[in-house]
């Protein structure tokens, strides 16, 4: 699930790339997954500057998106059936690259959420097929779902690119791989979530059961629609919960296709319910619902606060939040400069800059500052914008007009507040919501572009002099999601990584994510962790059972 | 996954099939089939299938077996290639149902073990494809191996029955599903076997890496050839070791076929090497090899001593042992009689009595003793002994002439030492190694049949009066593998289960295995645990890495 994918793009398009990087590993992995490999396809995994093996993917035909893919699923998925919305209203779904309407999808409102919660609750009843199923079978269902996603990978990647505007090859090689790996990973956990037996004082025998929480509401964003879907449902289902999930109104298509696969895989009715809708209606209904036991939300910090309040106002449902970030990426003068430039570039521009993890405050040590800016600008200028379905394109459109306007407004503020616009700064193309890759230098910490999450292709590069200064500046934010540090000095690496207030710290890499590794934020970047073993805690209640015994023995 | 109600004695075997069984796709048809067979065989209450099956409720009949499956592989599997023994020697493998030779098998001895260890060492060198592979990809290879075994399950079950003599209905519904399940279980662990970071005193950063041990020698028995192979390979490969496995000379066929699947699914060369050979030559060569880092052995306690000695006199390789047992099965007078009789019958007679965990000392409380013996005899007399390919057969032949002779010798000693032969006691067919289901009553603790492992269809029923007495007597053995207690009283269940010195305790059940639950022995029954998360410990070296940091902060 490594995201360092600008590299990938080059590999995809057959260009030579000087840094194989984690992105390559990703690409390579997938390229070979279907083969009865000899294991050798993993040479170079996580190794930088590793040449591609002779049978590498660049010698194979690249996948092409399905032309005019059929959009089969546009209704609400409740109890393993397709439903029209109670209100009869529909959501128009657009292609952000063209502004054209793709289709209309049923719009869930509180009435539909109620229906979904009822079916999720029924599926969670004691003695239900889902509750009485072996944990290993839950795991096997998730494995099967992974197999189905693998089968439909091309279609899902096409839908994802059409619906979200992300580059098709990125969708194919990053989002879909991450989705498949997440489902498999949690498939493996299902029968490994161990309770404990505990040596309590007295003549008692105590053990813990890790039980599912119950009905989980899940609200996911539009930047990685299918991957976020997997991140949310996989741990929830592996722990035995049932789910009512609301995909973003901008990007419901891949989630609805996933719903069909969930049914095909054999999940019992009501275990997963998918209700596309708007935040203020369907999302609000989930977070306020009295019969939802837990809500998980990924999105903006502003909405995260609303979710937390709604839980307080209603039934004190458990809340996990993955919110915004303004992530520092700290580059010391002793680093490998070109590599750091490339990682910082992909750390910001990946996915049109629409990542909560985006390294949007690049702190560069003074001796290399000018050179770093110069090379970063060159890199940004080399980016190819265009139709995300076309090969060779690095950057697609932003998701919607609202985001587009917000990004443009922040670019203006940067200019106004005195940052140096090194390149970009304007809209691009005749149609669609494209923004030129933009680099600001001479950014100071008090500027809006240094404080607010832009969520677009706009890179801020700041200058620093000392390690203590940069630690302090990096931490001077409400956010605490991720951070990067580039240095060849082990002491600096350990000092900075310990001092940064962030849920993920990458040393000499950026966006090096993996399903095994927990993800989440300090401070106002969130609450709880997704991925890894840690995520299981967010979807389990611990029950301590104590039994009186006649005589305790060790 | 499907579990019978368990209170009606009926599906004793079904319960094992079920409890043992279950690996997603394959398991359900198998279990369904198993239940069908049970219905035919026992004409008992059909176990209610009250749990959801991930196989979509399908119930497919056990496929009609070919009684003469083709043998495709009879050589040594080294470095993903088939090789003749260096000596050119072969040995015959025998069909125990007829005493006829099935085919000749290449016989490994020391020279071949050396060759296998060399390639396993090479596959384990730093930078090799296997060492550099993502842990999740090791897991994926194990998933693929499980899929391939599942695909060929019917053939493998035929081969297992041909070579080992166990009823095909059992091979197909118990052994094969559990093999698949075991590989899937450990596939999931591959990327979840996590080290720790540790808050040590001082200005240091400390973490542990869980590294594979290296080249593992594995020596497996003939009673569950495929399953023992899975128990050994699953954790060793999930944790990244390489393997030189010696399979029992009585039952080499299925292991060699699985070797071909290991190659097919893409394990790199040298990671798994499978040799058929004799204990005193090939087995001894593994145990005393200076370049084997670990040896795991399942078999008799007698040979377990030799393995441990060989380690001590060579390179102190790590040793894990799963050895013999004389497992007590304690029936209290408040137990459900019918269920206890059926389960105790099953506990002893399953797999022709060739189980290290066989409940071979059945302790029955005095007030129900006579009825219990009477019912057990009645049940044993009904046991269907015959052609293992006949789906009605419950009991096939013993594995070879040596075991056959040994068991008959024990029966004689029982008679000689004054136990009361209630049924059986003789040979059951005029060819092959069939022995009548045999029950001894009035067995005393000092009789040979109450002290030594018989490993055959010979049940000893002993009488006891009090809980304290039976716990003392049950523990009065050098073994400590498994034990069971049947009672409805929660205090008695807790008292006895805490008091017994055994690695596995079953309460109101017997032979309930899951890949998730550890298995291994106290005392002379072994060393270490297989299965479950605990099984990973036996294949891991822990490396503590401590790094000086300029300043420690919490």
Coordinates of C-alpha atoms in Angstrom, one line a residue, chain B:
Chain B
X1 CA -18.3 -24.3 11.3
X2 CA -21.2 -26.6 11.3
X3 CA -21.5 -28.1 14.7
X4 CA -23.8 -30.8 15.7
X5 CA -25.8 -30.4 18.8
X6 CA -23.4 -32.6 20.6
X7 CA -25.7 -33.8 23.2
X8 CA -27.1 -36.7 21.2
X9 CA -24.3 -39.1 21.0
X10 CA -24.8 -39.7 17.3
X11 CA -22.3 -37.6 15.5
X12 CA -19.2 -38.4 17.4
X13 CA -17.2 -38.7 14.3
X14 CA -19.2 -35.9 12.8
X15 CA -18.1 -33.7 15.7
X16 CA -14.5 -34.4 15.0
X17 CA -15.1 -33.9 11.4
X18 CA -16.6 -30.6 12.3
X19 CA -14.4 -29.6 15.1
X20 CA -11.3 -30.7 13.4
X21 CA -12.6 -29.7 10.0
X22 CA -13.3 -26.6 8.4
X23 CA -11.4 -24.6 6.0
X24 CA -13.6 -22.2 4.2
X25 CA -14.4 -23.4 0.8
X26 CA -13.4 -26.9 1.1
X27 CA -14.7 -27.6 4.5
X28 CA -18.3 -27.1 4.0
X29 CA -18.9 -29.6 1.3
X30 CA -16.8 -31.9 3.2
X31 CA -18.5 -31.5 6.5
X32 CA -21.9 -31.7 4.8
X33 CA -20.7 -34.9 3.1
X34 CA -19.4 -36.2 6.4
X35 CA -22.7 -35.7 8.0
X36 CA -24.3 -37.6 5.2
X37 CA -21.9 -40.4 5.8
X38 CA -22.5 -40.4 9.5
X39 CA -26.2 -40.7 8.9
X40 CA -25.6 -43.7 6.7
X41 CA -23.2 -45.3 9.1
X42 CA -24.8 -44.7 12.4
X43 CA -28.4 -44.3 11.6
X44 CA -28.4 -41.8 14.4
X45 CA -29.8 -38.4 14.8
X46 CA -28.6 -36.3 12.0
X47 CA -26.6 -33.6 13.5
X48 CA -28.5 -30.4 13.0
X49 CA -26.7 -28.0 10.8
X50 CA -27.5 -25.0 12.8
X51 CA -24.8 -22.7 11.7
X52 CA -24.2 -20.9 8.5
X53 CA -21.9 -22.5 6.1
X54 CA -19.7 -20.3 3.9
X55 CA -20.3 -22.9 1.3
X56 CA -23.7 -21.5 0.7
X57 CA -25.5 -24.4 2.3
X58 CA -24.4 -26.8 -0.4
X59 CA -24.3 -30.5 0.4
X60 CA -22.3 -32.5 -2.0
X61 CA -21.8 -36.3 -1.7
X62 CA -18.4 -37.6 -1.0
X63 CA -17.0 -38.3 -4.4
X64 CA -16.7 -42.0 -5.2
X65 CA -13.0 -42.7 -4.7
X66 CA -10.7 -44.4 -7.1
X67 CA -9.3 -47.3 -5.2
X68 CA -6.2 -47.2 -7.4
X69 CA -5.1 -43.6 -7.7
X70 CA -2.1 -43.0 -9.9
X71 CA 1.1 -42.3 -8.1
X72 CA 2.9 -39.3 -9.8
X73 CA 5.8 -38.7 -7.5
X74 CA 8.2 -41.2 -5.9
X75 CA 11.5 -39.3 -5.8
X76 CA 13.2 -36.9 -3.5
X77 CA 12.1 -33.3 -3.7
X78 CA 15.2 -31.1 -3.4
X79 CA 15.5 -27.5 -4.7
X80 CA 12.1 -27.8 -6.4
X81 CA 13.4 -30.8 -8.5
X82 CA 12.8 -34.5 -8.4
X83 CA 15.9 -36.5 -7.7
X84 CA 16.9 -40.1 -7.2
X85 CA 18.6 -40.9 -4.0
X86 CA 22.4 -40.5 -4.2
X87 CA 22.7 -44.2 -3.3
X88 CA 20.2 -45.2 -5.9
X89 CA 18.3 -47.0 -3.2
X90 CA 14.5 -47.3 -3.2
X91 CA 12.1 -48.9 -0.7
X92 CA 8.6 -50.2 -1.2
X93 CA 5.5 -48.5 0.2
X94 CA 2.8 -50.9 1.2
X95 CA -1.0 -50.8 1.0
X96 CA -1.8 -51.8 4.6
X97 CA -5.3 -53.0 3.6
X98 CA -3.8 -55.7 1.4
X99 CA -0.1 -55.9 2.3
X100 CA 0.7 -55.3 -1.4
X101 CA 3.4 -53.0 -2.7
X102 CA 2.1 -49.8 -4.1
X103 CA 5.3 -48.6 -5.6
X104 CA 9.0 -48.0 -5.0
X105 CA 10.1 -44.8 -3.4
X106 CA 13.6 -43.1 -3.6
X107 CA 15.2 -43.6 -0.2
X108 CA 17.1 -40.7 1.2
X109 CA 20.0 -41.1 3.5
X110 CA 22.7 -38.9 4.8
X111 CA 24.1 -37.8 1.4
X112 CA 20.6 -36.7 0.3
X113 CA 20.0 -34.9 3.6
X114 CA 23.3 -33.0 3.1
X115 CA 22.2 -32.0 -0.4
X116 CA 18.8 -30.8 0.9
X117 CA 20.3 -28.9 3.7
X118 CA 22.7 -27.1 1.3
X119 CA 19.9 -25.9 -0.9
X120 CA 17.8 -25.0 2.1
X121 CA 20.7 -23.0 3.4
X122 CA 21.1 -21.3 0.1
X123 CA 17.5 -20.4 0.0
X124 CA 17.9 -18.8 3.4
X125 CA 20.9 -16.7 2.6
X126 CA 20.6 -12.9 3.1
X127 CA 19.3 -11.3 0.0
X128 CA 17.7 -14.5 -1.4
X129 CA 14.2 -14.3 -2.9
X130 CA 12.7 -16.0 0.1
X131 CA 14.4 -13.7 2.6
X132 CA 13.5 -10.6 0.7
X133 CA 9.9 -11.6 0.1
X134 CA 7.2 -9.6 1.8
X135 CA 5.7 -11.4 4.8
X136 CA 2.3 -10.9 3.2
X137 CA 3.5 -12.7 0.1
X138 CA 4.7 -15.6 2.1
X139 CA 1.2 -15.7 3.4
X140 CA -0.2 -15.5 -0.1
X141 CA 1.9 -18.5 -1.2
X142 CA 0.5 -20.4 1.7
X143 CA -3.0 -19.4 0.7
X144 CA -2.3 -20.6 -2.8
X145 CA -1.0 -23.9 -1.5
X146 CA -4.2 -24.3 0.5
X147 CA -6.2 -23.6 -2.7
X148 CA -4.2 -26.1 -4.7
X149 CA -4.7 -28.8 -2.0
X150 CA -8.3 -28.0 -1.9
X151 CA -8.6 -28.4 -5.6
X152 CA -6.9 -31.8 -5.5
X153 CA -8.6 -32.8 -2.2
X154 CA -10.3 -35.9 -3.6
X155 CA -7.2 -37.3 -5.2
X156 CA -5.1 -36.6 -2.1
X157 CA -7.6 -38.3 0.1
X158 CA -7.5 -41.4 -2.1
X159 CA -3.7 -41.4 -2.0
X160 CA -3.8 -41.0 1.8
X161 CA -6.2 -43.9 2.2
X162 CA -4.2 -46.1 -0.1
X163 CA -1.0 -45.5 1.7
X164 CA -2.1 -45.2 5.3
X165 CA -5.2 -47.3 5.4
X166 CA -7.5 -44.7 7.0
X167 CA -11.1 -44.7 5.8
X168 CA -11.5 -42.6 2.7
X169 CA -14.5 -40.9 4.2
X170 CA -12.3 -39.7 7.0
X171 CA -9.4 -38.7 4.8
X172 CA -11.7 -36.7 2.7
X173 CA -13.8 -35.1 5.5
X174 CA -11.3 -34.8 8.3
X175 CA -7.7 -34.9 7.2
X176 CA -8.0 -32.8 4.0
X177 CA -10.2 -30.0 5.3
X178 CA -7.9 -29.6 8.3
X179 CA -4.8 -29.5 6.1
X180 CA -6.4 -26.7 4.1
X181 CA -7.5 -24.9 7.2
X182 CA -4.1 -25.2 8.8
X183 CA -2.3 -23.7 5.8
X184 CA -4.8 -20.9 5.6
X185 CA -4.5 -20.2 9.3
X186 CA -0.7 -19.8 9.1
X187 CA -1.0 -17.9 5.8
X188 CA -2.8 -15.3 7.8
X189 CA -0.1 -15.1 10.5
X190 CA 2.8 -14.4 8.1
X191 CA 2.4 -10.7 8.3
X192 CA 1.0 -10.5 11.8
X193 CA 3.9 -11.9 13.7
X194 CA 5.0 -8.7 15.3
X195 CA 8.0 -7.8 17.3
X196 CA 7.9 -5.1 20.0
X197 CA 9.5 -1.8 20.9
X198 CA 10.5 -1.9 24.4
X199 CA 10.9 1.0 27.0
X200 CA 14.3 0.0 28.4
X201 CA 16.1 2.1 30.9
X202 CA 18.6 4.7 29.7
X203 CA 19.0 6.7 26.5
X204 CA 18.3 3.8 24.2
X205 CA 15.7 2.8 21.7
X206 CA 15.1 -0.9 21.8
X207 CA 13.1 -3.2 19.6
X208 CA 12.7 -6.8 18.8
X209 CA 12.6 -8.5 15.4
X210 CA 11.0 -11.9 15.0
X211 CA 13.4 -13.6 12.6
X212 CA 13.1 -17.1 11.2
X213 CA 15.5 -19.6 12.8
X214 CA 16.9 -20.8 9.5
X215 CA 17.0 -24.3 8.1
X216 CA 14.5 -26.5 9.9
X217 CA 14.6 -30.2 9.9
X218 CA 11.1 -31.7 10.3
X219 CA 10.4 -35.4 10.9
X220 CA 6.8 -36.4 10.7
X221 CA 4.9 -39.6 11.4
X222 CA 2.6 -41.8 9.4
X223 CA -0.7 -41.5 11.3
X224 CA -1.8 -38.2 9.8
X225 CA 0.7 -37.8 7.0
X226 CA -0.8 -34.8 5.3
X227 CA -2.0 -33.1 8.4
X228 CA 1.3 -33.5 10.2
X229 CA 3.0 -32.0 7.1
X230 CA 0.7 -29.0 7.3
X231 CA 1.2 -28.6 11.0
X232 CA 4.9 -28.5 10.4
X233 CA 5.1 -26.5 7.2
X234 CA 2.5 -23.9 8.0
X235 CA 4.3 -22.2 10.9
X236 CA 7.8 -22.8 9.6
X237 CA 7.0 -21.1 6.3
X238 CA 4.8 -18.4 7.7
X239 CA 7.7 -17.3 9.8
X240 CA 10.2 -17.4 6.9
X241 CA 12.2 -20.5 7.6
X242 CA 13.4 -23.1 5.0
X243 CA 12.6 -26.7 5.5
X244 CA 14.1 -30.2 5.1
X245 CA 11.3 -32.6 5.9
X246 CA 11.6 -36.3 6.3
X247 CA 8.3 -38.1 5.8
X248 CA 7.5 -41.5 7.3
X249 CA 8.6 -44.4 5.2
X250 CA 5.2 -46.0 5.6
X251 CA 3.3 -43.0 4.1
X252 CA 5.4 -40.9 1.7
X253 CA 3.0 -40.6 -1.2
X254 CA 0.8 -37.6 -0.2
X255 CA 3.7 -35.5 1.1
X256 CA 5.5 -35.9 -2.2
X257 CA 2.4 -34.9 -4.1
X258 CA 2.1 -31.8 -1.9
X259 CA 5.7 -31.1 -2.8
X260 CA 4.6 -30.8 -6.4
X261 CA 2.0 -28.3 -5.3
X262 CA 4.6 -26.3 -3.4
X263 CA 6.5 -25.9 -6.6
X264 CA 3.3 -25.2 -8.6
X265 CA 2.2 -22.3 -6.4
X266 CA 5.6 -20.6 -6.6
X267 CA 7.7 -21.2 -3.5
X268 CA 11.3 -20.4 -4.4
X269 CA 13.7 -23.2 -4.9
X270 CA 15.2 -24.8 -1.8
X271 CA 12.6 -23.4 0.6
X272 CA 10.9 -26.7 1.0
X273 CA 12.7 -30.0 0.5
X274 CA 10.9 -33.3 1.1
X275 CA 12.7 -36.6 1.5
X276 CA 11.3 -40.0 2.2
X277 CA 13.5 -42.2 4.2
X278 CA 14.1 -44.2 7.3
X279 CA 14.5 -42.8 10.8
X280 CA 17.9 -44.4 11.7
X281 CA 19.5 -43.1 8.4
X282 CA 17.7 -39.9 7.1
X283 CA 16.1 -39.0 10.3
X284 CA 19.3 -39.3 12.3
X285 CA 21.2 -37.4 9.7
X286 CA 18.8 -34.5 10.1
X287 CA 18.9 -34.6 13.9
X288 CA 22.6 -34.6 14.2
X289 CA 23.3 -32.2 11.2
X290 CA 25.6 -29.4 12.0
X291 CA 23.9 -27.0 9.6
X292 CA 20.3 -27.6 10.6
X293 CA 19.2 -24.9 13.0
X294 CA 16.2 -26.5 14.4
X295 CA 14.5 -29.9 14.4
X296 CA 10.9 -30.6 15.0
X297 CA 9.8 -34.2 15.5
X298 CA 6.5 -35.9 15.9
X299 CA 6.5 -39.5 16.9
X300 CA 7.3 -41.8 19.7
X301 CA 8.8 -40.7 23.0
X302 CA 11.5 -43.3 22.5
X303 CA 12.7 -41.6 19.3
X304 CA 12.1 -38.2 20.9
X305 CA 14.9 -39.0 23.4
X306 CA 17.2 -39.8 20.5
X307 CA 16.4 -36.5 18.7
X308 CA 17.1 -34.5 21.8
X309 CA 20.3 -36.4 22.4
X310 CA 21.4 -35.8 18.8
X311 CA 20.9 -32.1 19.2
X312 CA 23.0 -32.1 22.4
X313 CA 25.8 -34.0 20.7
X314 CA 25.8 -31.9 17.6
X315 CA 25.1 -28.2 17.3
X316 CA 22.5 -27.6 20.1
X317 CA 19.8 -27.1 17.4
X318 CA 16.5 -26.0 18.8
X319 CA 14.2 -29.0 19.4
X320 CA 10.5 -29.3 19.5
X321 CA 8.9 -32.6 20.1
X322 CA 5.4 -34.0 19.9
X323 CA 5.5 -37.4 21.4
X324 CA 3.4 -40.2 22.9
X325 CA 0.6 -40.1 25.3
X326 CA -1.5 -42.3 27.6
X327 CA -4.3 -39.8 27.9
X328 CA -6.8 -40.1 30.6
X329 CA -10.5 -39.6 29.8
X330 CA -12.5 -39.1 33.0
X331 CA -16.2 -39.8 33.1
X332 CA -18.0 -38.5 36.2
X333 CA -21.3 -40.0 37.1
X334 CA -23.2 -36.9 36.4
X335 CA -22.2 -36.9 32.7
X336 CA -24.6 -37.5 29.9
X337 CA -24.0 -41.2 29.5
X338 CA -24.8 -41.7 25.9
X339 CA -22.7 -38.8 24.9
X340 CA -19.8 -39.8 27.1
X341 CA -19.9 -43.4 25.7
X342 CA -19.9 -42.2 22.2
X343 CA -17.2 -39.7 22.7
X344 CA -15.0 -42.1 24.6
X345 CA -15.4 -44.6 21.9
X346 CA -14.4 -42.1 19.4
X347 CA -11.6 -40.8 21.6
X348 CA -9.9 -44.1 21.5
X349 CA -10.9 -45.7 18.2
X350 CA -10.5 -42.8 15.9
X351 CA -7.9 -43.4 13.2
X352 CA -7.6 -47.1 14.1
X353 CA -6.5 -45.9 17.6
X354 CA -3.4 -44.5 16.0
X355 CA -3.5 -41.1 17.7
X356 CA -0.9 -39.8 20.1
X357 CA -3.8 -38.1 22.0
X358 CA -6.0 -41.2 22.0
X359 CA -8.1 -41.4 25.2
X360 CA -6.5 -44.7 26.2
X361 CA -7.3 -44.7 29.9
X362 CA -11.0 -44.2 30.3
X363 CA -11.6 -43.6 34.0
X364 CA -15.3 -44.1 34.8
X365 CA -16.8 -43.3 38.2
X366 CA -17.8 -46.4 40.1
X367 CA -21.6 -45.9 40.1
X368 CA -21.9 -45.8 36.4
X369 CA -19.0 -48.1 35.6
X370 CA -20.8 -51.2 34.6
X371 CA -23.3 -49.5 32.4
X372 CA -20.6 -47.5 30.8
X373 CA -18.6 -50.7 30.0
X374 CA -21.6 -52.4 28.7
X375 CA -22.5 -49.6 26.4
X376 CA -18.9 -49.1 25.2
X377 CA -18.7 -52.8 24.3
X378 CA -21.9 -52.6 22.4
X379 CA -20.6 -49.6 20.5
X380 CA -17.3 -51.2 19.8
X381 CA -19.0 -54.3 18.5
X382 CA -20.9 -52.1 16.1
X383 CA -17.8 -50.5 14.7
X384 CA -17.5 -51.2 11.0
X385 CA -14.1 -52.6 10.1
X386 CA -13.2 -53.2 6.5
X387 CA -12.1 -51.9 3.1
X388 CA -11.1 -48.3 3.8
X389 CA -12.4 -47.2 0.4
X390 CA -15.9 -48.3 1.4
X391 CA -17.7 -45.2 2.6
X392 CA -19.4 -47.3 5.3
X393 CA -16.1 -48.3 6.9
X394 CA -15.3 -46.7 10.2
X395 CA -12.0 -48.5 10.8
X396 CA -9.3 -49.6 8.3
X397 CA -6.1 -51.5 8.9
X398 CA -3.2 -50.6 11.1
X399 CA -0.4 -49.0 9.2
X400 CA 2.0 -51.9 9.0
X401 CA 3.1 -55.3 10.2
X402 CA 5.2 -54.0 13.0
X403 CA 2.4 -51.9 14.5
X404 CA 0.0 -54.8 14.0
X405 CA 2.3 -57.2 15.9
X406 CA 2.9 -54.7 18.6
X407 CA -0.8 -54.1 19.2
X408 CA -1.6 -57.9 19.3
X409 CA 1.2 -58.2 21.8
X410 CA -0.4 -55.6 24.1
X411 CA -3.7 -57.4 23.8
X412 CA -2.0 -60.6 25.0
X413 CA -0.4 -58.8 27.9
X414 CA -3.7 -57.4 28.9
X415 CA -5.3 -60.8 29.1
X416 CA -2.2 -62.2 30.8
X417 CA -2.1 -59.5 33.4
X418 CA -5.8 -60.1 34.3
X419 CA -7.8 -57.4 32.5
X420 CA -11.2 -58.6 31.4
X421 CA -11.4 -58.8 27.6
X422 CA -14.9 -57.6 26.8
X423 CA -14.8 -57.8 23.1
X424 CA -12.4 -58.1 20.1
X425 CA -8.9 -59.1 20.9
X426 CA -8.1 -60.7 17.6
X427 CA -7.3 -60.2 13.9
X428 CA -10.2 -58.9 11.9
X429 CA -9.3 -60.1 8.3
X430 CA -7.3 -62.7 6.6
X431 CA -5.1 -60.2 4.8
X432 CA -4.0 -56.7 5.6
X433 CA -3.4 -55.4 9.1
X434 CA -6.9 -55.3 10.5
X435 CA -7.5 -55.7 14.2
X436 CA -10.9 -56.1 15.9
X437 CA -12.1 -53.2 18.0
X438 CA -11.1 -54.3 21.5
X439 CA -12.4 -53.3 24.9
X440 CA -10.8 -54.2 28.2
X441 CA -12.7 -53.8 31.5
X442 CA -11.4 -54.1 35.0
X443 CA -8.1 -52.6 34.0
X444 CA -5.7 -51.7 36.8
X445 CA -3.2 -48.8 36.8
X446 CA -0.2 -51.1 37.0
X447 CA -1.1 -53.2 34.0
X448 CA 1.1 -52.7 30.9
X449 CA -2.0 -51.8 28.8
X450 CA -2.7 -49.0 31.3
X451 CA 0.8 -47.6 31.2
X452 CA 2.2 -48.0 27.7
X453 CA 1.0 -46.4 24.5
X454 CA -0.7 -49.1 22.4
X455 CA -1.5 -47.0 19.4
X456 CA -4.2 -49.3 18.2
X457 CA -8.0 -50.0 18.6
X458 CA -7.7 -51.2 22.2
X459 CA -9.7 -49.4 24.9
X460 CA -9.0 -49.7 28.6
X461 CA -11.7 -48.8 31.0
X462 CA -10.8 -48.2 34.6
X463 CA -12.9 -47.5 37.7
X464 CA -12.5 -44.7 40.2
X465 CA -14.4 -43.4 43.2
X466 CA -13.4 -39.8 44.0
X467 CA -12.2 -36.7 42.1
X468 CA -9.0 -36.4 44.1
X469 CA -8.3 -40.1 43.5
X470 CA -8.8 -39.9 39.8
X471 CA -6.7 -36.8 39.3
X472 CA -3.9 -38.4 41.1
X473 CA -4.2 -41.6 39.1
X474 CA -4.6 -39.7 35.9
X475 CA -1.4 -37.8 36.5
X476 CA 0.5 -40.9 37.5
X477 CA 2.2 -41.4 34.1
X478 CA 5.3 -40.1 32.4
X479 CA 3.1 -38.7 29.7
X480 CA 1.1 -35.5 29.6
X481 CA -0.4 -34.9 26.2
X482 CA -4.1 -34.7 26.5
X483 CA -7.0 -35.4 28.9
X484 CA -10.7 -35.1 29.1
X485 CA -13.4 -34.8 31.6
X486 CA -17.1 -35.4 31.2
X487 CA -19.4 -33.8 33.8
X488 CA -22.2 -31.3 34.0
X489 CA -20.8 -29.8 37.2
X490 CA -18.9 -26.6 36.6
X491 CA -16.9 -26.9 39.8
X492 CA -15.8 -30.5 39.0
X493 CA -15.0 -29.5 35.5
X494 CA -12.7 -26.7 36.7
X495 CA -11.2 -28.8 39.4
X496 CA -10.2 -31.6 37.2
X497 CA -9.1 -29.5 34.2
X498 CA -6.9 -27.4 36.5
X499 CA -5.5 -30.5 38.3
X500 CA -4.6 -32.6 35.2
X501 CA -1.0 -32.4 34.0
X502 CA -1.6 -32.3 30.2
X503 CA -1.2 -29.9 27.4
X504 CA -4.7 -30.2 26.1
X505 CA -7.9 -30.7 28.2
X506 CA -11.2 -31.3 26.7
X507 CA -14.4 -30.8 28.7
X508 CA -17.4 -32.7 27.5
X509 CA -15.7 -33.3 24.2
X510 CA -12.7 -35.1 22.8
X511 CA -10.3 -34.7 20.0
X512 CA -11.6 -31.2 19.2
X513 CA -8.8 -29.6 17.3
X514 CA -8.5 -26.2 15.7
X515 CA -5.6 -24.7 13.9
X516 CA -6.1 -21.8 16.3
X517 CA -5.6 -23.8 19.5
X518 CA -2.1 -24.9 20.7
X519 CA -1.3 -28.6 21.0
X520 CA 1.6 -30.2 22.8
X521 CA 2.6 -32.1 25.8
X522 CA 3.7 -31.8 29.4
X523 CA 6.4 -34.1 30.7
X524 CA 7.6 -36.8 28.3
X525 CA 4.9 -36.1 25.8
X526 CA 6.9 -33.4 24.2
X527 CA 8.5 -30.0 24.2
X528 CA 6.9 -26.9 22.7
X529 CA 3.6 -26.4 21.2
X530 CA 2.2 -26.7 17.7
X531 CA -0.7 -24.8 16.2
X532 CA -2.1 -21.5 17.2
X533 CA 0.0 -18.4 17.8
X534 CA 2.1 -20.5 20.2
X535 CA 3.2 -22.6 17.2
X536 CA 5.0 -19.5 15.8
X537 CA 7.4 -19.4 18.8
X538 CA 9.0 -22.6 17.8
X539 CA 10.1 -21.2 14.5
X540 CA 11.3 -17.8 15.6
X541 CA 14.5 -16.3 16.9
X542 CA 14.0 -13.1 18.7
X543 CA 16.6 -10.4 18.0
X544 CA 16.8 -7.5 20.4
X545 CA 18.1 -4.4 18.7
X546 CA 19.2 -1.5 21.0
X547 CA 20.2 1.9 19.5
X548 CA 21.8 4.7 21.4
X549 CA 19.8 7.8 21.2
X550 CA 20.9 11.4 22.1
X551 CA 18.0 11.8 24.5
X552 CA 15.2 9.4 25.5
X553 CA 11.6 10.7 25.8
X554 CA 8.5 8.8 26.6

